Amino acid sequence: MNINIICVGKIKEKYFRDAIDEFAKRLGRFAAFKVIELPDRKIPDNASPAEQKAVIEAEGADILKALGKGYTIALCVEGKELSSEEWAAKTEDILRENSTINYVIGGSLGLSDEVKRRADFRLSLGRITLPHRIARLVLAEQIYRCFKINANETYHK
């Protein structure tokens, strides 16, 4: 099994990288886990809608190039919210037919329509807005939680 997080931008803060690395280490007994960081595009100050669209589309093209085989889950605000138990069940169902799950996190402007169309499922972490570094950490933790639930192992509630 392979779990990939394909994301735009790098995390600068060591404490966030360390926390994500901790969940990657824990996930290692369940699946191969990899974070694929793509370059973020510079957004001009006071960017026009056309300039913003160009950035989203360029980042989207990078994401589409990075996607390999497997089931793709796009994280976006209009996605479906799932409880941890529902997410675990979905993960189990997906992995019955696919050996890889690709989670996609866009840049600060979000995901392109092309990436959303390419996704097999759209997932929301909730109605709140999270900085991407925090969203990536929450995602890594929830993926780990899914595997713990599916293994019938205890994990703090």
Short mmCIF file of C-alpha atoms in Angstrom, two decimals:
data_model
loop_
_atom_site.label_atom_id
_atom_site.label_comp_id
_atom_site.label_asym_id
_atom_site.label_seq_id
_atom_site.Cartn_x
_atom_site.Cartn_y
_atom_site.Cartn_z
CA MET A 1 0.00 0.00 0.00
CA ASN A 2 1.15 3.50 -0.83
CA ILE A 3 -0.12 6.76 0.62
CA ASN A 4 1.07 9.96 -1.04
CA ILE A 5 0.41 13.56 -0.15
CA ILE A 6 0.99 15.70 -3.22
CA CYS A 7 1.10 19.33 -2.20
CA VAL A 8 2.09 22.75 -3.43
CA GLY A 9 4.76 24.49 -1.40
CA LYS A 10 7.32 23.56 1.20
CA ILE A 11 6.96 23.70 4.94
CA LYS A 12 9.56 26.04 6.40
CA GLU A 13 8.94 25.45 10.10
CA LYS A 14 10.94 22.54 11.50
CA TYR A 15 8.34 21.72 14.16
CA PHE A 16 5.68 21.12 11.49
CA ARG A 17 8.08 18.97 9.44
CA ASP A 18 9.00 17.02 12.58
CA ALA A 19 5.34 16.39 13.45
CA ILE A 20 4.54 15.20 9.91
CA ASP A 21 7.67 13.01 9.95
CA GLU A 22 6.46 11.44 13.21
CA PHE A 23 3.16 10.41 11.60
CA ALA A 24 5.07 9.19 8.52
CA LYS A 25 7.17 6.98 10.82
CA ARG A 26 4.06 5.65 12.58
CA LEU A 27 2.35 4.97 9.25
CA GLY A 28 5.36 2.97 8.08
CA ARG A 29 4.03 -0.22 9.64
CA PHE A 30 0.81 0.08 7.62
CA ALA A 31 1.84 1.60 4.29
CA ALA A 32 4.59 3.38 2.40
CA PHE A 33 4.02 7.09 3.04
CA LYS A 34 5.49 9.89 0.96
CA VAL A 35 5.04 13.66 0.77
CA ILE A 36 5.65 15.11 -2.69
CA GLU A 37 6.20 18.87 -2.53
CA LEU A 38 5.71 20.86 -5.70
CA PRO A 39 6.92 24.43 -6.17
CA ASP A 40 4.45 27.16 -5.36
CA ARG A 41 4.02 29.86 -7.94
CA LYS A 42 4.54 33.47 -7.01
CA ILE A 43 1.34 35.47 -6.81
CA PRO A 44 1.76 39.17 -7.59
CA ASP A 45 0.53 41.62 -4.96
CA ASN A 46 -2.99 42.72 -5.86
CA ALA A 47 -3.15 40.01 -8.50
CA SER A 48 -6.00 40.32 -10.95
CA PRO A 49 -8.48 37.45 -11.32
CA ALA A 50 -6.73 36.50 -14.57
CA GLU A 51 -3.34 36.40 -12.83
CA GLN A 52 -4.79 34.30 -10.01
CA LYS A 53 -6.34 31.90 -12.51
CA ALA A 54 -2.99 31.56 -14.30
CA VAL A 55 -1.29 30.63 -11.00
CA ILE A 56 -3.97 28.08 -10.10
CA GLU A 57 -3.78 26.52 -13.57
CA ALA A 58 0.05 26.35 -13.52
CA GLU A 59 0.03 24.71 -10.09
CA GLY A 60 -2.73 22.39 -11.30
CA ALA A 61 -0.63 21.33 -14.28
CA ASP A 62 2.24 20.51 -11.90
CA ILE A 63 -0.10 18.44 -9.71
CA LEU A 64 -1.48 16.52 -12.68
CA LYS A 65 2.07 15.70 -13.84
CA ALA A 66 2.95 14.43 -10.35
CA LEU A 67 -0.10 12.19 -10.04
CA GLY A 68 0.66 8.60 -10.71
CA LYS A 69 -1.62 5.63 -10.62
CA GLY A 70 -4.03 5.14 -7.81
CA TYR A 71 -7.08 6.71 -6.25
CA THR A 72 -6.93 10.49 -6.00
CA ILE A 73 -8.51 12.49 -3.19
CA ALA A 74 -8.54 16.27 -3.59
CA LEU A 75 -8.73 18.34 -0.42
CA CYS A 76 -11.03 21.26 -1.10
CA VAL A 77 -13.58 23.32 0.75
CA GLU A 78 -16.48 22.01 -1.33
CA GLY A 79 -15.48 18.42 -0.60
CA LYS A 80 -17.36 16.04 1.65
CA GLU A 81 -16.75 16.14 5.39
CA LEU A 82 -16.22 12.70 6.97
CA SER A 83 -15.92 11.53 10.55
CA SER A 84 -12.74 9.60 11.38
CA GLU A 85 -14.71 6.36 11.30
CA GLU A 86 -16.27 7.18 7.91
CA TRP A 87 -12.86 8.14 6.55
CA ALA A 88 -11.37 4.88 7.83
CA ALA A 89 -14.14 2.87 6.15
CA LYS A 90 -13.63 4.78 2.89
CA THR A 91 -9.88 4.16 3.07
CA GLU A 92 -10.46 0.45 3.59
CA ASP A 93 -12.87 0.34 0.62
CA ILE A 94 -10.44 2.23 -1.63
CA LEU A 95 -7.51 -0.02 -0.72
CA ARG A 96 -9.49 -3.14 -1.65
CA GLU A 97 -9.22 -2.09 -5.30
CA ASN A 98 -6.24 0.29 -5.35
CA SER A 99 -2.75 -0.05 -3.94
CA THR A 100 -2.18 3.72 -3.86
CA ILE A 101 -4.09 6.69 -2.50
CA ASN A 102 -2.94 10.14 -3.59
CA TYR A 103 -4.12 13.05 -1.42
CA VAL A 104 -3.80 16.44 -3.12
CA ILE A 105 -3.44 19.81 -1.38
CA GLY A 106 -3.32 22.87 -3.62
CA GLY A 107 -1.57 26.19 -3.14
CA SER A 108 -2.88 29.23 -1.32
CA LEU A 109 -5.43 29.88 -4.09
CA GLY A 110 -6.78 26.34 -4.04
CA LEU A 111 -7.00 23.66 -6.70
CA SER A 112 -7.63 24.06 -10.39
CA ASP A 113 -10.87 22.79 -11.87
CA GLU A 114 -8.84 20.24 -13.85
CA VAL A 115 -7.40 18.72 -10.67
CA LYS A 116 -10.83 18.61 -9.05
CA ARG A 117 -12.26 16.87 -12.14
CA ARG A 118 -9.37 14.38 -12.14
CA ALA A 119 -9.95 13.50 -8.49
CA ASP A 120 -11.92 10.39 -7.65
CA PHE A 121 -13.19 12.00 -4.44
CA ARG A 122 -13.25 15.49 -2.92
CA LEU A 123 -12.61 15.70 0.81
CA SER A 124 -13.01 18.65 3.16
CA LEU A 125 -11.27 18.92 6.52
CA GLY A 126 -14.12 21.15 7.63
CA ARG A 127 -15.58 24.55 6.98
CA ILE A 128 -12.72 26.39 8.65
CA THR A 129 -9.75 27.72 6.71
CA LEU A 130 -6.44 26.12 7.66
CA PRO A 131 -2.95 27.22 6.62
CA HIS A 132 -1.54 24.57 4.31
CA ARG A 133 1.16 23.49 6.76
CA ILE A 134 -1.51 22.80 9.39
CA ALA A 135 -3.78 21.09 6.87
CA ARG A 136 -0.89 18.82 5.89
CA LEU A 137 -0.24 17.91 9.52
CA VAL A 138 -3.95 17.26 10.21
CA LEU A 139 -4.13 15.14 7.05
CA ALA A 140 -1.12 13.04 8.08
CA GLU A 141 -2.60 12.51 11.54
CA GLN A 142 -6.02 11.54 10.18
CA ILE A 143 -4.51 9.09 7.70
CA TYR A 144 -2.67 7.45 10.60
CA ARG A 145 -5.92 7.42 12.61
CA CYS A 146 -7.69 5.65 9.70
CA PHE A 147 -5.14 2.87 9.71
CA LYS A 148 -5.33 2.51 13.49
CA ILE A 149 -9.14 2.30 13.33
CA ASN A 150 -9.01 -0.26 10.52
CA ALA A 151 -6.48 -2.35 12.46
CA ASN A 152 -8.83 -2.29 15.50
CA GLU A 153 -6.06 -0.71 17.54
CA THR A 154 -6.62 1.87 20.24
CA TYR A 155 -5.67 5.47 19.65
CA HIS A 156 -6.49 8.46 21.80
CA LYS A 157 -9.93 9.92 21.22
#
